[in-house]
XYZ file of C-alpha atoms in Angstrom:
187
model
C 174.007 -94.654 114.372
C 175.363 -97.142 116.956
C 172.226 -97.190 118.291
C 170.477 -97.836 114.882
C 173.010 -100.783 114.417
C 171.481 -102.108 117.251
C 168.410 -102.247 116.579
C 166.314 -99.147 117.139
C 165.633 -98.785 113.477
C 162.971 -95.433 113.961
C 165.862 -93.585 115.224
C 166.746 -93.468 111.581
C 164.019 -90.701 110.770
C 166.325 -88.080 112.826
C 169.150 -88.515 110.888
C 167.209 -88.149 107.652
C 165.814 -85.125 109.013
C 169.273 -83.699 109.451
C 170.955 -84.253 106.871
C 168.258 -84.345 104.059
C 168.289 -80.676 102.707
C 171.662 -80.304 103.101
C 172.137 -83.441 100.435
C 169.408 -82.208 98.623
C 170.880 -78.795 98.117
C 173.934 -80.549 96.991
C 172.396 -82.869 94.751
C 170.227 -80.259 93.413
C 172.645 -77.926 92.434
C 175.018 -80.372 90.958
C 172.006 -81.749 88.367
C 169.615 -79.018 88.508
C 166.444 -81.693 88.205
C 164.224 -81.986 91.701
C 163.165 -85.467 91.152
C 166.994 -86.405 90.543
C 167.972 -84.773 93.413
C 165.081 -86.370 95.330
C 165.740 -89.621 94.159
C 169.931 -89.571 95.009
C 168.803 -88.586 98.626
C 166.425 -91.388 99.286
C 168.817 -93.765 97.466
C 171.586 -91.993 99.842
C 169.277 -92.866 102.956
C 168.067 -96.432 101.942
C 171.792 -97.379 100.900
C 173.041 -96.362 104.086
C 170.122 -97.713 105.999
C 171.376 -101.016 104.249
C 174.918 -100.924 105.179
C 174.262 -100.306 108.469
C 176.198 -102.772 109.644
C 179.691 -101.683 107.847
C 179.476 -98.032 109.357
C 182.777 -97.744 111.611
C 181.685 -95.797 114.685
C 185.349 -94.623 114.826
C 184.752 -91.982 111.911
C 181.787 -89.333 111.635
C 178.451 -90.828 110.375
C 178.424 -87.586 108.097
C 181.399 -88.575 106.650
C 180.557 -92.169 105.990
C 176.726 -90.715 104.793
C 178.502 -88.292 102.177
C 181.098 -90.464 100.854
C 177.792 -93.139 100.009
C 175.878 -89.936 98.618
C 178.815 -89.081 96.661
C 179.554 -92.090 95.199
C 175.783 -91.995 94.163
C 176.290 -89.260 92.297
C 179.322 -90.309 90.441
C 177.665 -93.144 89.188
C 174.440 -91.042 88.620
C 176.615 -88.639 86.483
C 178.034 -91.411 84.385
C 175.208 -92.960 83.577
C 173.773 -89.696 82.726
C 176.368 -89.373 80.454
C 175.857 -92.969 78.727
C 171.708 -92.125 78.426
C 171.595 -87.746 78.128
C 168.421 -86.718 78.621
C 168.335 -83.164 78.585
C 170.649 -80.786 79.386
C 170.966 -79.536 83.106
C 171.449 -75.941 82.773
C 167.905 -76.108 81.265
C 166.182 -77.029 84.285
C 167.900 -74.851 86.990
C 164.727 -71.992 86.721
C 162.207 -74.963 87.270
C 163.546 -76.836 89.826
C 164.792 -73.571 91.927
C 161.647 -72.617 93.441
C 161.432 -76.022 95.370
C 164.761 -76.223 96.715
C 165.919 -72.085 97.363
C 165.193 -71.905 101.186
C 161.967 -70.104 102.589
C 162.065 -66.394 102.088
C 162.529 -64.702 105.795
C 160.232 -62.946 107.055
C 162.419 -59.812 107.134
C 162.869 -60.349 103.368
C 160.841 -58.028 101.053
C 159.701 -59.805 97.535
C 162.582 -58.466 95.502
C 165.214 -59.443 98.139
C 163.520 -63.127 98.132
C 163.797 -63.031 94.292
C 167.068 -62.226 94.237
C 168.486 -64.685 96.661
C 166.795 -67.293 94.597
C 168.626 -65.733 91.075
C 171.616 -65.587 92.627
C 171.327 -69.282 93.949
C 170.441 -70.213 90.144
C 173.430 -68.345 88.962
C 175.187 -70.628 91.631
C 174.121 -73.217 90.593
C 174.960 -72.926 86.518
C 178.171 -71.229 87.972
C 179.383 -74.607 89.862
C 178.518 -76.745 86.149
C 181.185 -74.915 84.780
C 184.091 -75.991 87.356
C 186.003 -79.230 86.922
C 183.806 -81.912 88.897
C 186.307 -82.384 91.786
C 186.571 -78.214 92.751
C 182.586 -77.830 92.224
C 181.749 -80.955 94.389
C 184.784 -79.426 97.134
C 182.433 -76.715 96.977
C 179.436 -78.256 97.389
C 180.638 -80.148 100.281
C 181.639 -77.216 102.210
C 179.109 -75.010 101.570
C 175.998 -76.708 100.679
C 176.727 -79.911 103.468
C 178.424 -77.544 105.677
C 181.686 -79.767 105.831
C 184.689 -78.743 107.559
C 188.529 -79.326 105.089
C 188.903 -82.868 106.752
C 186.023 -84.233 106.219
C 185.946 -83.275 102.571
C 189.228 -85.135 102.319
C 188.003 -88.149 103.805
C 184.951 -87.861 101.527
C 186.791 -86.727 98.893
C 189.352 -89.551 99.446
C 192.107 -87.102 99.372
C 194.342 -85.136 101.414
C 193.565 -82.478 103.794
C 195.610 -80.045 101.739
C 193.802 -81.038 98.108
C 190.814 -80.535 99.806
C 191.376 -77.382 100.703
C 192.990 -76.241 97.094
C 189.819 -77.907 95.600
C 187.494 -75.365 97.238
C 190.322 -72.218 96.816
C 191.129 -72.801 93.386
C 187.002 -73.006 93.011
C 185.703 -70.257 95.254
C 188.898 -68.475 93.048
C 186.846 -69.775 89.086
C 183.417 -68.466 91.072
C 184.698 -65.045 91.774
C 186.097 -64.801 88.178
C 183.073 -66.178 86.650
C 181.044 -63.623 89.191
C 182.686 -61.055 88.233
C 182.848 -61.399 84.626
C 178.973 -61.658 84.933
C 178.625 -58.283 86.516
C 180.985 -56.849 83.802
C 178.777 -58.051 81.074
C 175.354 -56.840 82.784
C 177.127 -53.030 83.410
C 177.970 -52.759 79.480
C 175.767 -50.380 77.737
C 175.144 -50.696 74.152
């Protein structure tokens, strides 16, 4: 990035290429829509692209990139609110083909279709949480965070951040399991 600041604006296209489908998961599974997701990314990359010049090389770009991202969706997910549309848990089953990763090849068919289920599941499983443990969440496991840098993202302290993903990984294994119960009951 310092060298971006300084003029060597192509070296932009490598950190889009990094950290592009880890934001997309994210953004994907918050709103469930493909073109929403696509669309916070870019604006992601062309607001940060723009404020360039405040990025403090002291902190992580990643950091600084999420905490723009973030913010995106926040205001994304109010005005969603002002204007609904449709309702996200409708979309999850068409949008999931684009975003679930590749399917190995070690993976059979069914295997592939399941990981993609279970990443749908996922995904309607994180709508459920309050906004703060399912974006925690998202962070660390979709952007592959470590607990600090969700707290500085986060704008909280290394301790929340870490009760924001327990108490959620902690809903998600309720909610998990309470799905499994239901499937295994015959009538």
């Amino acid at each position: 990035m310092k060298r971006i600041c300084a003029g060597e604006y192509l070296l932009f296209d490598e950190l889009v290429m990094r950290y592009r489908d880890r934001l997309l998961r994210f953004a994907w599974s918050k709103y469930g829509k493909h073109a929403a997701a696509e669309d916070l990314v870019q604006e992601a990359f062309l607001s940060a692209f723009a404020a360039r010049k405040s990025y403090n090389p002291e902190f992580a770009f990643s950091t600084w990139l999420w905490t723009i991202f973030l913010n995106l969706c926040r205001r994304h997910y109010k005005r969603e609110l002002r204007h609904p549309r449709e309702l996200v848990r409708s979309s999850f089953n068409a949008a999931a083909a684009t975003v679930v990763p590749e399917p190995s090849s070690s993976e059979t068919p069914l295997q592939a279709a399941l990981k993609t289920e279970q990443f749908e599941l996922l995904a309607l499983y994180l709508t459920e949480l309050p906004e703060v443990q399912a974006d925690a969440l998202r962070l660390r496991f979709f952007g592959g965070m470590k607990f600090s840098e969700i707290a500085l993202t986060m704008e909280c302290s290394l301790s929340a951040a870490k009760v924001r993903v327990k108490n959620g990984l902690l809903q998600l294994s309720h909610r998990f399991s309470e799905g499994l119960t239901s499937e295994g009951d015959v009538s």
